[in-house]
Amino acid sequence: MTTYITTPIYYVNAEPHLGHAYTTIVADTYSRFRRLQGEKVRFQTGTDEHGDKIAEAATREGLSPKEYVDRISSLFRETWPLLSVVPDNFIRTTDGHHMDTVQKILQQVYDQGDIYFDEYSGLYCKGCERFLTEKELVDGKCPDHQIEPAEISEQNYFFRMSRYQQQLIDHIEANPEFITPERYRNEVLSFLSEPLEDLCISRPTSRLTWGIPLPFDDSFVTYVWFDALINYLSGLGYPDGPEFKSYWGEAEHLIAKDILKPHAIYWPTMILSLGLPLYKKLHVHGYWNMDETKMSKSIGNVVRPAELVEAYGVDCLRYFTLREMSFGLDASFSSEAIVARMNSDLANDLGNLYSRSTAMLVKYTGGVVPDPAADQTADTLLEELALSVLTRYQEAMEDFQFHRALQALWELISVANKYIVINEPWALAKDPVQEGRLHAVLYNLVEVLRLLTLLLQPVMPGTCARMAIGLGLEGESPLVTRLESGGGWGLLPVGTHLQKIDALFPRVEQKQVKPAVQKESGQKKKKQKSKGQVAVGVISFEQFQAVELRVAEIVAAEPVKKSDRLLKLTVKAPEERVIVAGIGEYYRPQELLGMLVLIVANLEPVSLMGVESQGMVLAAKMEEGGEQRLVLSTVSGPVTPGSRVA
Ligand code: ME8
């Protein structure tokens, strides 16, 4: 089996933003998923570098078009590794072989009589780089660019698109999966229910020189869409390249709804004119919006992928975009939304399942995967669910329903977390008679983790590589890289040694600091009755910045009278102050001396058991075997007390 997946080639009139990142992450995820299924995959992206808009952008920057396109194209190319996106081919429409292919195709279509010369006047939208019909306008303006199109009258070359209209309708009707989701298929069929006009495919060089000259008339350059769409063929070495032969029949294009018409109408009619088989599928997604408005470079309301990766980490960003957007519909971006998903789905659900399960294995079996065979309990809950999730996940991924695939995996995560609570491994561990049962419970948990490592790999490759190491499997192990060998139950070998890895989602823990801090402050505590629960909420960056964290050296420590829990610490940060900390059950005063800890330095003082506390010490709260523990957060390395923590 083979897959050829493409993204649009992006215009280089502006830098990449989240919209471009999303499409490209989807294509990368899909190609990784197909590889998981053992398929041969080719994933292509690239940049679209000719046309009015690019020439204008270059002029604005005071650069030649070539200098300008080289610069922006490399910004796109350099963005993809930051997003763990690994294309097999990055095509540029200024590549020599692409330009040759466009000219060859133009000549072929011209020779067979599908291109003719004519006078034309129409409404031209610079933003879309095409003539619009009256029907497409809203209040006289292009709905996508909010500008009135210009009335242009000139002689040009036309492609006989109308000749292929019926053939295209027949194909769409006979192949319900050709354009998905269905609403876009219906939109295209509705558009095709009216007679199709021919497509103007040239621009006179008097108006535009930044394009590929028509091979049969060099006073014209090729219309940018006719040039750009051909990238899907030229990138395969059409017509003679071996890649063309292996991949063209499997082509799946991925776009947003803004460029539906060029892909669902211009392109298939061009392919039919060339006498080639049509592409297999067109997958159409909606827009990322900011406050209800499409994120777009012309409006300027964009968020940059590199900044998002810096703030949230690459795998969190990939997970968020795929989980948050229902493929085909619009979605809204906000930092609140991404932090909420990180806190609940990643840190709480997945992160906790991983850390609790592996910690219990370390504690009860020395980190060695135990043999579940001795257990006689009829306990097929996790196994049955895992196998049903596996099927649902595969179907959803094949259908580009990434949010559904992830929902299915999170159902398994949620049930596995409950399985821990129901089976209480810490209680089983206290009873030697229950050893077989304990081993079965622990085995089931790490087997769920292995399956998750396999299935999440297309979405969060970096995290899954670490999860695989933690499970004692090599990154390339067929148990976590191939559905054929790993997509079953009970496959993790007994006796595998787990390895220690850092927390899966450390950034999220950082963001949880604030609510946890509030809870310990003494004032908030009265309101929060539920003991032992970490409050998880969303805070703004400003709120986070308002918290002054400092390194402090503990210079004295003693118990607070009449309290087992509270210790009175004298710290230097750099001035001396007293902080009362609820760590008496976990630390003896003398072992704290000289320790460099982290404190919140700007809390309002509170009185605890008659002692005034000027701040708070940070500690990690752990739950193990139903017991709670606090571990002070310390600093290693030469740090001066009082240094601020950024
Ligand atoms: O149209 N939400 O290039 P382009 C989701 N060069 N996706 C978005 C988005 C948003 N707000 N904004 C952009 C072109 N995209 C042509 C394509 S292909 C032969 C030529 C993504 O730079 C989405 O994939 O305007 C959309 O289709 C594409 O960027 C448009 O990129």
XYZ file of C-alpha atoms and ligand atoms in Angstrom:
677
model
C 0.000 0.000 0.000
C 1.132 3.519 -0.848
C 0.082 7.027 0.160
C 0.886 10.382 -1.401
C -0.252 13.229 0.821
C 0.174 16.896 -0.067
C -0.429 20.262 1.580
C -1.092 23.424 -0.392
C 2.102 25.142 -1.425
C 1.986 28.329 0.616
C 2.304 31.823 -0.793
C 5.514 33.478 0.226
C 3.969 36.928 0.550
C 4.026 36.546 4.341
C 5.499 34.393 7.073
C 3.963 31.097 8.229
C 1.221 31.213 10.870
C -0.917 28.732 12.792
C -3.221 28.129 9.783
C -0.306 26.894 7.661
C 1.071 25.014 10.643
C -2.226 23.190 11.165
C -2.518 21.885 7.601
C 1.088 20.791 7.634
C 0.805 19.109 11.055
C -2.270 17.243 9.791
C -0.374 16.039 6.728
C 2.574 14.992 8.880
C 0.326 13.170 11.343
C -1.462 11.377 8.531
C 1.796 10.362 6.896
C 3.119 9.057 10.221
C -0.136 7.140 10.738
C 0.140 5.537 7.291
C 3.741 4.603 8.038
C 2.521 3.036 11.280
C 0.262 0.924 9.080
C 3.344 -0.204 7.183
C 2.663 1.849 4.068
C 5.104 3.529 1.718
C 4.413 7.237 2.082
C 5.386 10.397 0.269
C 4.506 13.665 1.962
C 4.973 16.869 0.012
C 4.716 20.506 0.964
C 6.329 23.616 -0.441
C 5.966 27.225 -1.465
C 4.083 29.054 -4.217
C 6.336 31.827 -5.416
C 4.955 33.494 -8.558
C 2.214 36.044 -9.174
C 1.120 39.619 -8.454
C 0.989 39.295 -4.687
C 4.541 38.022 -4.404
C 5.923 40.616 -6.826
C 4.196 43.349 -4.815
C 5.453 42.018 -1.476
C 9.028 41.974 -2.864
C 8.699 45.586 -4.039
C 7.417 46.609 -0.603
C 10.508 45.073 0.971
C 12.824 46.700 -1.583
C 14.038 43.324 -2.814
C 14.089 41.574 -6.162
C 11.384 38.907 -6.376
C 13.995 36.143 -6.322
C 15.753 37.503 -3.232
C 12.412 37.898 -1.524
C 11.055 34.427 -2.330
C 14.310 32.777 -1.267
C 14.022 34.449 2.101
C 10.392 33.662 2.875
C 10.505 30.184 1.399
C 13.298 29.292 3.805
C 11.208 30.619 6.699
C 8.566 28.040 5.769
C 11.158 25.307 5.312
C 12.733 26.117 8.676
C 9.389 26.136 10.482
C 8.573 22.494 9.769
C 11.321 20.860 11.863
C 10.239 23.022 14.813
C 6.831 21.359 14.549
C 8.332 17.870 14.173
C 6.996 17.931 10.631
C 9.117 15.820 8.298
C 8.143 16.156 4.634
C 9.722 13.922 2.013
C 9.746 16.706 -0.538
C 9.682 20.479 -0.289
C 8.813 21.929 -3.667
C 9.196 25.541 -4.833
C 7.478 26.821 -7.934
C 10.704 28.643 -8.822
C 12.555 25.287 -9.017
C 13.814 24.713 -12.565
C 12.266 21.277 -12.917
C 8.864 22.585 -11.800
C 8.988 25.441 -14.316
C 9.962 23.000 -17.100
C 7.060 20.723 -16.178
C 4.587 23.626 -16.214
C 5.780 24.615 -19.678
C 5.581 21.041 -20.972
C 2.041 20.674 -19.652
C 0.952 24.015 -21.129
C 2.342 22.997 -24.506
C 0.589 19.623 -24.356
C -2.774 21.158 -23.406
C -2.341 23.859 -26.072
C -1.406 21.304 -28.774
C -4.492 19.252 -28.115
C -6.744 22.304 -28.448
C -7.695 22.873 -24.817
C -6.141 26.358 -24.692
C -7.380 29.238 -26.865
C -6.824 33.007 -27.171
C -9.651 35.456 -26.468
C -10.639 38.900 -25.265
C -11.918 38.943 -21.725
C -13.253 41.415 -19.267
C -14.114 40.517 -15.737
C -13.863 41.252 -12.038
C -10.386 40.471 -10.796
C -9.564 40.011 -7.104
C -5.895 40.524 -6.378
C -6.169 38.663 -3.091
C -7.516 35.529 -4.773
C -5.422 36.105 -7.896
C -8.409 35.164 -10.044
C -11.488 36.557 -11.750
C -14.597 36.309 -9.600
C -18.149 35.874 -10.805
C -20.850 38.361 -9.719
C -22.423 35.585 -7.666
C -19.347 35.151 -5.546
C -19.363 38.781 -4.370
C -20.902 39.873 -1.085
C -21.941 43.543 -1.059
C -19.839 44.021 -4.166
C -16.713 42.747 -2.387
C -14.654 39.576 -2.379
C -15.855 37.808 0.787
C -12.385 36.480 1.582
C -10.409 39.683 1.148
C -13.028 42.361 1.804
C -11.959 44.337 -1.267
C -13.888 45.326 -4.359
C -12.512 43.432 -7.355
C -11.114 45.518 -10.214
C -12.803 45.507 -13.628
C -10.129 44.279 -16.009
C -10.404 43.892 -19.755
C -7.618 42.235 -21.712
C -6.693 39.576 -24.245
C -5.657 36.317 -22.708
C -5.325 32.575 -23.077
C -8.107 30.378 -21.776
C -8.277 26.770 -20.697
C -11.376 24.888 -21.845
C -12.513 23.927 -18.392
C -16.131 23.662 -19.527
C -15.236 20.725 -21.742
C -14.643 18.551 -18.663
C -17.559 19.709 -16.550
C -19.811 16.684 -17.054
C -16.983 14.207 -16.641
C -16.108 15.841 -13.339
C -19.709 15.812 -12.092
C -19.982 12.125 -12.988
C -16.786 11.358 -11.116
C -17.841 13.215 -7.976
C -21.229 11.540 -7.979
C -19.764 8.088 -8.484
C -17.106 8.585 -5.785
C -18.608 9.929 -2.574
C -15.159 9.992 -0.925
C -13.560 12.112 -3.656
C -14.216 15.343 -1.742
C -14.753 15.186 2.037
C -16.261 16.168 4.438
C -19.568 15.916 2.631
C -20.526 19.577 2.970
C -17.664 20.531 0.645
C -18.628 17.869 -1.866
C -22.155 19.315 -1.884
C -20.783 22.808 -2.297
C -18.776 21.754 -5.329
C -21.686 19.858 -6.887
C -23.894 22.876 -6.388
C -21.334 25.098 -8.087
C -21.089 22.614 -10.949
C -24.855 22.649 -11.431
C -24.362 25.944 -13.337
C -22.459 26.065 -16.626
C -18.733 26.358 -15.993
C -16.814 29.211 -17.609
C -13.407 28.599 -19.127
C -10.393 29.536 -17.051
C -8.135 32.454 -17.926
C -4.625 30.996 -17.576
C -2.344 33.834 -18.696
C -1.277 37.319 -17.618
C 0.261 39.771 -20.115
C 3.889 40.595 -19.319
C 2.930 44.263 -19.623
C 1.162 43.764 -16.280
C 3.172 40.999 -14.620
C 6.574 39.522 -15.378
C 7.066 37.416 -12.260
C 5.756 34.146 -13.661
C 6.508 31.261 -15.983
C 6.409 32.355 -19.664
C 3.844 30.589 -21.851
C 5.883 28.296 -24.112
C 3.794 29.267 -27.151
C 3.667 33.063 -26.521
C 6.315 34.787 -24.434
C 4.382 38.025 -24.145
C 2.384 36.229 -21.441
C 3.220 34.485 -18.186
C 1.213 31.635 -16.677
C -1.619 32.376 -14.272
C -0.394 31.548 -10.784
C -2.988 28.842 -10.072
C -2.242 26.946 -13.296
C 1.421 27.059 -12.299
C 0.872 26.183 -8.637
C -1.483 23.213 -8.979
C 1.012 21.465 -11.223
C 3.372 21.166 -8.222
C 1.499 18.016 -7.248
C 2.761 16.395 -10.453
C 6.143 18.068 -10.870
C 7.044 17.101 -7.303
C 6.755 13.457 -8.404
C 8.955 13.958 -11.450
C 6.028 13.825 -13.919
C 5.886 12.362 -16.534
C 8.822 9.937 -16.375
C 9.971 9.883 -12.756
C 9.674 6.633 -10.791
C 7.877 8.520 -8.001
C 5.173 9.586 -10.428
C 4.518 5.980 -11.341
C 4.396 4.753 -7.752
C 2.509 7.602 -6.134
C 0.205 9.492 -8.475
C -2.612 6.928 -8.302
C -2.668 7.378 -4.508
C -2.699 11.180 -4.339
C -4.599 12.753 -1.433
C -4.664 16.546 -1.280
C -5.231 18.452 1.921
C -6.438 22.073 1.911
C -8.585 24.562 3.824
C -11.925 25.648 2.406
C -10.459 28.921 1.021
C -8.961 27.102 -1.946
C -11.702 24.566 -2.563
C -12.607 25.810 -6.027
C -9.110 25.683 -7.544
C -8.614 22.181 -6.105
C -12.070 20.726 -6.742
C -12.697 22.283 -10.156
C -9.632 23.783 -11.884
C -7.285 20.991 -10.917
C -9.409 17.948 -11.778
C -10.329 19.449 -15.147
C -6.629 20.089 -15.829
C -5.859 16.474 -14.898
C -8.644 15.210 -17.163
C -7.277 17.300 -20.006
C -3.869 15.673 -19.492
C -5.554 12.271 -19.716
C -4.370 11.243 -16.260
C -6.339 9.470 -13.549
C -7.856 11.942 -11.060
C -6.374 12.301 -7.593
C -7.881 9.909 -5.053
C -9.165 12.315 -2.383
C -9.465 15.954 -1.470
C -9.632 16.583 2.295
C -10.971 20.002 3.236
C -10.688 21.602 6.644
C -12.097 24.786 8.177
C -10.417 27.922 9.480
C -8.567 28.711 12.641
C -10.190 31.861 13.877
C -9.145 34.510 16.346
C -12.230 36.040 17.936
C -14.567 34.747 15.222
C -12.379 36.110 12.388
C -10.291 33.938 10.102
C -6.648 34.059 11.047
C -4.995 35.561 8.022
C -1.873 37.386 7.027
C -3.871 40.139 5.318
C -5.785 40.897 8.528
C -2.667 40.413 10.639
C -4.410 38.508 13.482
C -1.994 35.616 13.289
C -0.059 33.558 15.797
C 3.365 32.296 14.816
C 4.188 28.601 15.081
C 7.667 29.217 16.505
C 6.256 31.302 19.352
C 3.633 28.687 20.108
C 6.248 25.957 20.240
C 8.356 28.101 22.536
C 5.417 28.701 24.861
C 3.737 25.312 24.915
C 6.093 22.748 23.423
C 5.754 21.095 20.060
C 3.803 17.993 21.031
C 1.286 19.951 23.087
C 0.706 22.225 20.112
C 0.273 19.282 17.747
C -2.115 17.582 20.163
C -4.100 20.746 20.757
C -4.627 21.580 17.087
C -5.677 18.058 16.189
C -7.927 17.611 19.208
C -9.507 21.042 19.233
C -10.520 21.316 15.581
C -13.244 19.012 14.289
C -11.856 18.411 10.833
C -13.976 20.313 8.335
C -15.326 22.882 10.810
C -13.821 26.146 12.040
C -12.072 26.327 15.421
C -10.962 29.153 17.657
C -7.487 29.657 18.918
C -6.764 31.119 22.339
C -4.007 30.560 24.850
C -6.704 29.742 27.427
C -7.950 26.914 25.238
C -4.511 25.415 24.703
C -3.548 25.662 28.388
C -6.860 24.090 29.389
C -6.216 21.107 27.104
C -2.654 20.817 28.335
C -3.714 20.816 31.944
C -6.619 18.454 31.701
C -5.903 16.088 28.795
C -2.138 15.957 28.855
C -0.917 16.623 32.381
C -3.878 15.229 34.304
C -5.139 12.379 32.182
C -2.217 11.046 30.176
C 0.632 12.382 32.308
C -0.870 11.051 35.515
C -1.683 7.660 34.072
C 1.897 7.323 32.892
C 3.544 8.516 36.083
C 1.257 6.637 38.477
C 1.462 3.356 36.569
C 5.221 3.409 36.103
C 5.834 4.588 39.687
C 3.785 1.681 41.035
C 5.690 -0.762 38.867
C 8.951 0.613 40.198
C 7.682 0.386 43.744
C 6.099 -3.059 43.645
C 8.138 -5.026 41.093
C 11.382 -3.067 40.969
C 10.436 -1.660 37.566
C 10.264 -5.083 35.895
C 7.148 -5.894 33.856
C 5.513 -8.712 35.863
C 3.909 -11.883 34.597
C 0.112 -11.598 34.700
C -0.445 -15.329 34.104
C -1.091 -16.379 37.711
C -4.201 -14.197 38.010
C -7.505 -16.062 37.729
C -9.789 -12.997 37.877
C -12.180 -12.549 34.963
C -10.833 -9.102 34.159
C -11.113 -8.280 30.476
C -12.303 -4.721 30.862
C -9.162 -2.968 29.701
C -8.355 -5.495 27.024
C -11.783 -5.287 25.391
C -11.849 -1.537 25.542
C -8.302 -1.275 24.184
C -9.162 -3.422 21.179
C -12.329 -1.471 20.431
C -10.452 1.815 20.816
C -7.808 0.525 18.427
C -10.412 -0.112 15.732
C -12.168 3.220 16.268
C -8.841 5.036 16.250
C -7.816 3.472 12.934
C -11.116 4.249 11.257
C -11.084 7.820 12.482
C -7.486 8.425 11.402
C -8.218 7.027 7.949
C -11.184 9.418 7.707
C -9.209 12.483 8.850
C -11.328 12.608 12.011
C -8.357 13.282 14.243
C -10.405 14.660 17.101
C -12.422 11.431 17.148
C -9.303 9.291 17.099
C -7.980 11.227 20.086
C -11.322 11.082 21.889
C -11.200 7.290 21.581
C -7.693 7.166 23.044
C -8.756 9.413 25.908
C -11.614 7.072 26.681
C -9.006 4.366 27.236
C -6.884 6.723 29.349
C -9.838 7.647 31.494
C -10.889 4.037 32.058
C -7.296 3.052 32.861
C -7.110 5.823 35.459
C -10.326 4.522 37.005
C -8.956 0.964 36.851
C -6.183 2.079 39.201
C -8.663 3.518 41.673
C -10.936 0.467 41.540
C -8.181 -2.110 41.872
C -6.096 -0.267 44.468
C -2.703 -1.805 43.667
C -1.327 -0.313 46.929
C -3.823 -2.435 48.873
C -3.065 -5.565 46.816
C 0.636 -4.999 47.504
C 0.067 -5.284 51.234
C -1.384 -8.789 50.922
C 1.053 -11.525 49.704
C -1.889 -13.737 48.667
C -2.851 -11.069 46.140
C 0.511 -11.007 44.372
C -0.820 -12.634 41.194
C -3.639 -10.138 41.001
C -1.265 -7.221 41.653
C 0.945 -8.390 38.808
C -2.004 -8.675 36.438
C -3.246 -5.182 37.305
C 0.208 -3.682 36.839
C 0.732 -5.565 33.603
C -2.563 -4.309 32.194
C -1.616 -0.753 33.028
C 1.769 -0.808 31.308
C 0.238 -2.593 28.346
C -2.245 0.287 28.015
C 0.738 2.647 28.116
C 2.474 0.691 25.381
C -0.607 0.815 23.184
C -0.931 4.553 23.785
C 2.733 5.011 22.877
C 2.062 3.286 19.582
C -1.172 5.070 18.732
C -0.196 8.557 19.840
C 3.048 8.418 17.909
C 1.670 10.157 14.777
C 0.381 13.021 16.915
C 3.115 13.408 19.550
C 6.235 11.760 18.154
C 8.685 13.246 20.662
C 6.626 12.374 23.726
C 6.027 8.853 22.437
C 9.720 8.292 21.834
C 10.271 9.141 25.522
C 7.347 6.989 26.610
C 8.865 4.085 24.663
C 12.209 4.560 26.422
C 10.412 4.728 29.769
C 8.690 1.424 29.007
C 12.055 -0.150 28.367
C 11.452 -0.428 24.637
C 13.767 0.950 22.018
C 12.397 3.826 19.959
C 12.330 1.630 16.866
C 10.716 -1.368 18.549
C 7.990 -2.813 16.286
C 5.763 -2.889 19.372
C 5.521 0.914 19.298
C 6.152 1.743 15.640
C 4.031 -0.684 13.617
C 0.328 -1.395 13.914
C 0.830 -4.784 12.351
C 3.137 -5.953 15.115
C 2.068 -3.687 17.978
C -1.663 -3.284 17.419
C -2.866 -6.026 19.765
C -3.142 -6.812 23.458
C -0.706 -8.509 25.813
C 2.361 -7.888 23.696
C 4.700 -6.109 26.126
C 7.254 -8.805 27.055
C 7.228 -9.942 30.662
C 10.584 -9.087 32.250
C 11.060 -5.802 30.366
C 12.881 -3.275 32.561
C 11.293 0.167 32.767
C 13.604 3.184 32.582
C 13.279 6.416 34.495
C 12.300 9.406 32.369
C 11.385 12.981 33.278
C 7.727 13.954 33.573
C 6.027 13.761 30.195
C 4.583 17.275 30.251
C 6.760 19.498 32.423
C 5.478 22.783 30.948
C 2.016 22.069 32.169
C 3.221 21.474 35.675
C 4.813 24.917 35.565
C 1.497 26.435 34.641
C -0.177 24.605 37.501
C 2.134 26.265 39.998
C -0.081 29.268 40.458
C -3.323 27.590 41.536
C -1.440 25.174 43.742
C 0.325 28.181 45.325
C -2.971 29.872 46.051
C -4.270 26.774 47.730
C -1.415 26.650 50.186
C -1.558 30.344 51.025
C -3.750 29.988 54.054
C -6.437 32.335 52.800
C -7.660 30.304 49.890
C -7.426 27.183 51.951
C -10.570 27.938 53.873
C -12.585 27.999 50.687
C -11.135 24.799 49.283
C -12.453 22.014 51.384
C -11.628 19.067 49.150
C -8.446 17.781 50.663
C -5.601 16.557 48.527
C -6.852 17.847 45.189
C -4.620 20.086 43.131
C -6.656 22.979 41.816
C -6.180 23.204 38.072
C -7.148 26.425 36.399
C -6.123 28.712 33.624
C -4.172 31.832 34.412
C -2.998 34.573 32.141
C 0.650 35.287 31.542
C 0.238 38.564 33.425
C -1.142 36.697 36.415
C 1.762 34.304 36.286
C 4.237 37.179 35.991
C 2.754 38.747 39.078
C 4.037 35.826 41.134
C 7.542 36.624 42.390
C 9.524 33.410 42.658
C 12.953 33.488 44.322
C 15.698 31.112 45.334
C 16.044 31.016 49.123
C 18.601 29.385 51.414
C 17.209 27.765 54.546
C 19.372 29.028 57.423
C 17.260 27.845 60.370
C 14.364 25.411 60.885
C 12.301 24.412 63.911
C 8.861 22.909 64.548
C 5.982 25.301 65.185
C 4.684 24.691 68.684
C 1.629 22.442 68.989
C 1.820 21.429 65.319
C 3.124 18.185 63.756
C 2.798 19.539 60.298
C 4.235 23.026 60.383
C 7.895 23.997 60.402
C 9.137 27.521 60.959
C 11.877 28.189 58.409
C 14.198 31.155 58.425
C 15.401 31.768 54.888
C 17.779 34.166 53.125
C 16.335 35.552 49.876
C 18.538 37.696 50.004
C 17.141 39.409 53.132
C 16.105 37.097 55.976
C 12.467 36.244 56.446
C 10.342 33.623 58.188
C 8.217 31.202 56.232
C 5.931 28.644 57.812
C 5.721 25.452 55.734
C 3.450 22.414 56.091
C 6.275 19.928 55.535
C 6.790 18.670 59.106
C 5.610 15.154 58.249
C 8.176 14.772 55.511
C 11.317 16.610 56.643
C 13.240 16.812 59.893
C 14.386 20.382 60.650
C 18.112 19.604 60.625
C 18.117 18.056 57.148
C 16.792 21.318 55.734
C 19.712 23.511 56.733
C 21.630 24.945 53.794
C 19.056 23.746 51.270
C 18.343 26.063 48.328
C 14.590 26.061 47.780
C 12.107 28.046 45.703
C 9.769 30.468 47.411
C 6.917 32.761 46.487
C 8.299 36.042 47.791
C 5.421 38.461 47.297
C 2.544 36.794 49.136
C 0.660 38.790 51.693
C 1.893 37.701 55.171
C -0.421 35.336 57.037
C -0.379 34.135 60.597
C -0.223 30.345 61.056
C -0.477 28.962 64.595
C 0.607 32.361 65.864
C 3.683 32.638 63.628
C 3.730 35.192 60.822
C 4.676 33.594 57.506
C 6.189 35.903 54.873
C 5.875 33.808 51.764
C 5.632 30.204 50.764
C 7.985 27.371 49.922
C 7.257 25.405 46.751
C 7.001 21.656 46.918
C 5.857 18.919 44.579
C 2.824 17.100 45.796
C 2.892 13.381 45.113
C 0.320 10.715 45.598
C 1.628 7.206 45.875
C -0.227 4.158 46.971
C -3.022 6.328 48.264
C -0.566 8.322 50.382
C 0.453 11.899 49.927
C 3.949 13.271 50.062
C 5.506 16.689 49.668
C 8.943 17.027 48.080
C 10.602 20.428 48.277
C 11.591 21.974 44.965
C 15.295 22.667 45.163
C 17.881 24.263 42.923
C 21.109 22.612 41.926
C 24.189 24.529 40.845
C 25.791 27.707 42.117
C 22.899 30.134 42.675
C 22.961 33.178 44.938
C 20.078 33.214 47.450
C 17.542 35.827 46.406
C 17.937 35.204 42.652
C 14.666 35.573 40.846
C 13.212 32.548 39.099
C 12.128 33.383 35.551
O -3.727 29.631 -1.115
N -7.053 28.340 9.109
O -1.584 29.769 -0.297
P -1.820 30.387 1.155
C -6.716 27.158 8.586
N -0.591 29.328 -2.690
N -5.841 27.011 7.575
C -5.300 28.109 7.061
C -5.620 29.397 7.557
C -6.540 29.488 8.639
N -6.884 30.621 9.207
N -4.913 30.302 6.844
C -4.159 29.601 5.942
C -2.519 29.523 -1.246
N -4.396 28.276 6.073
C -1.957 28.958 -2.536
C -2.126 27.454 -2.559
S -1.828 25.073 -3.716
C -1.553 24.503 -5.242
C -1.645 26.800 -3.815
C -3.740 27.198 5.307
O -0.468 30.735 1.657
C -4.760 26.311 4.633
O -4.148 25.107 4.290
O -2.865 31.412 1.123
C -5.058 27.097 3.382
O -5.706 26.337 2.379
C -3.675 27.511 2.996
O -3.017 27.780 4.248
C -3.637 28.742 2.106
O -2.287 29.127 1.992
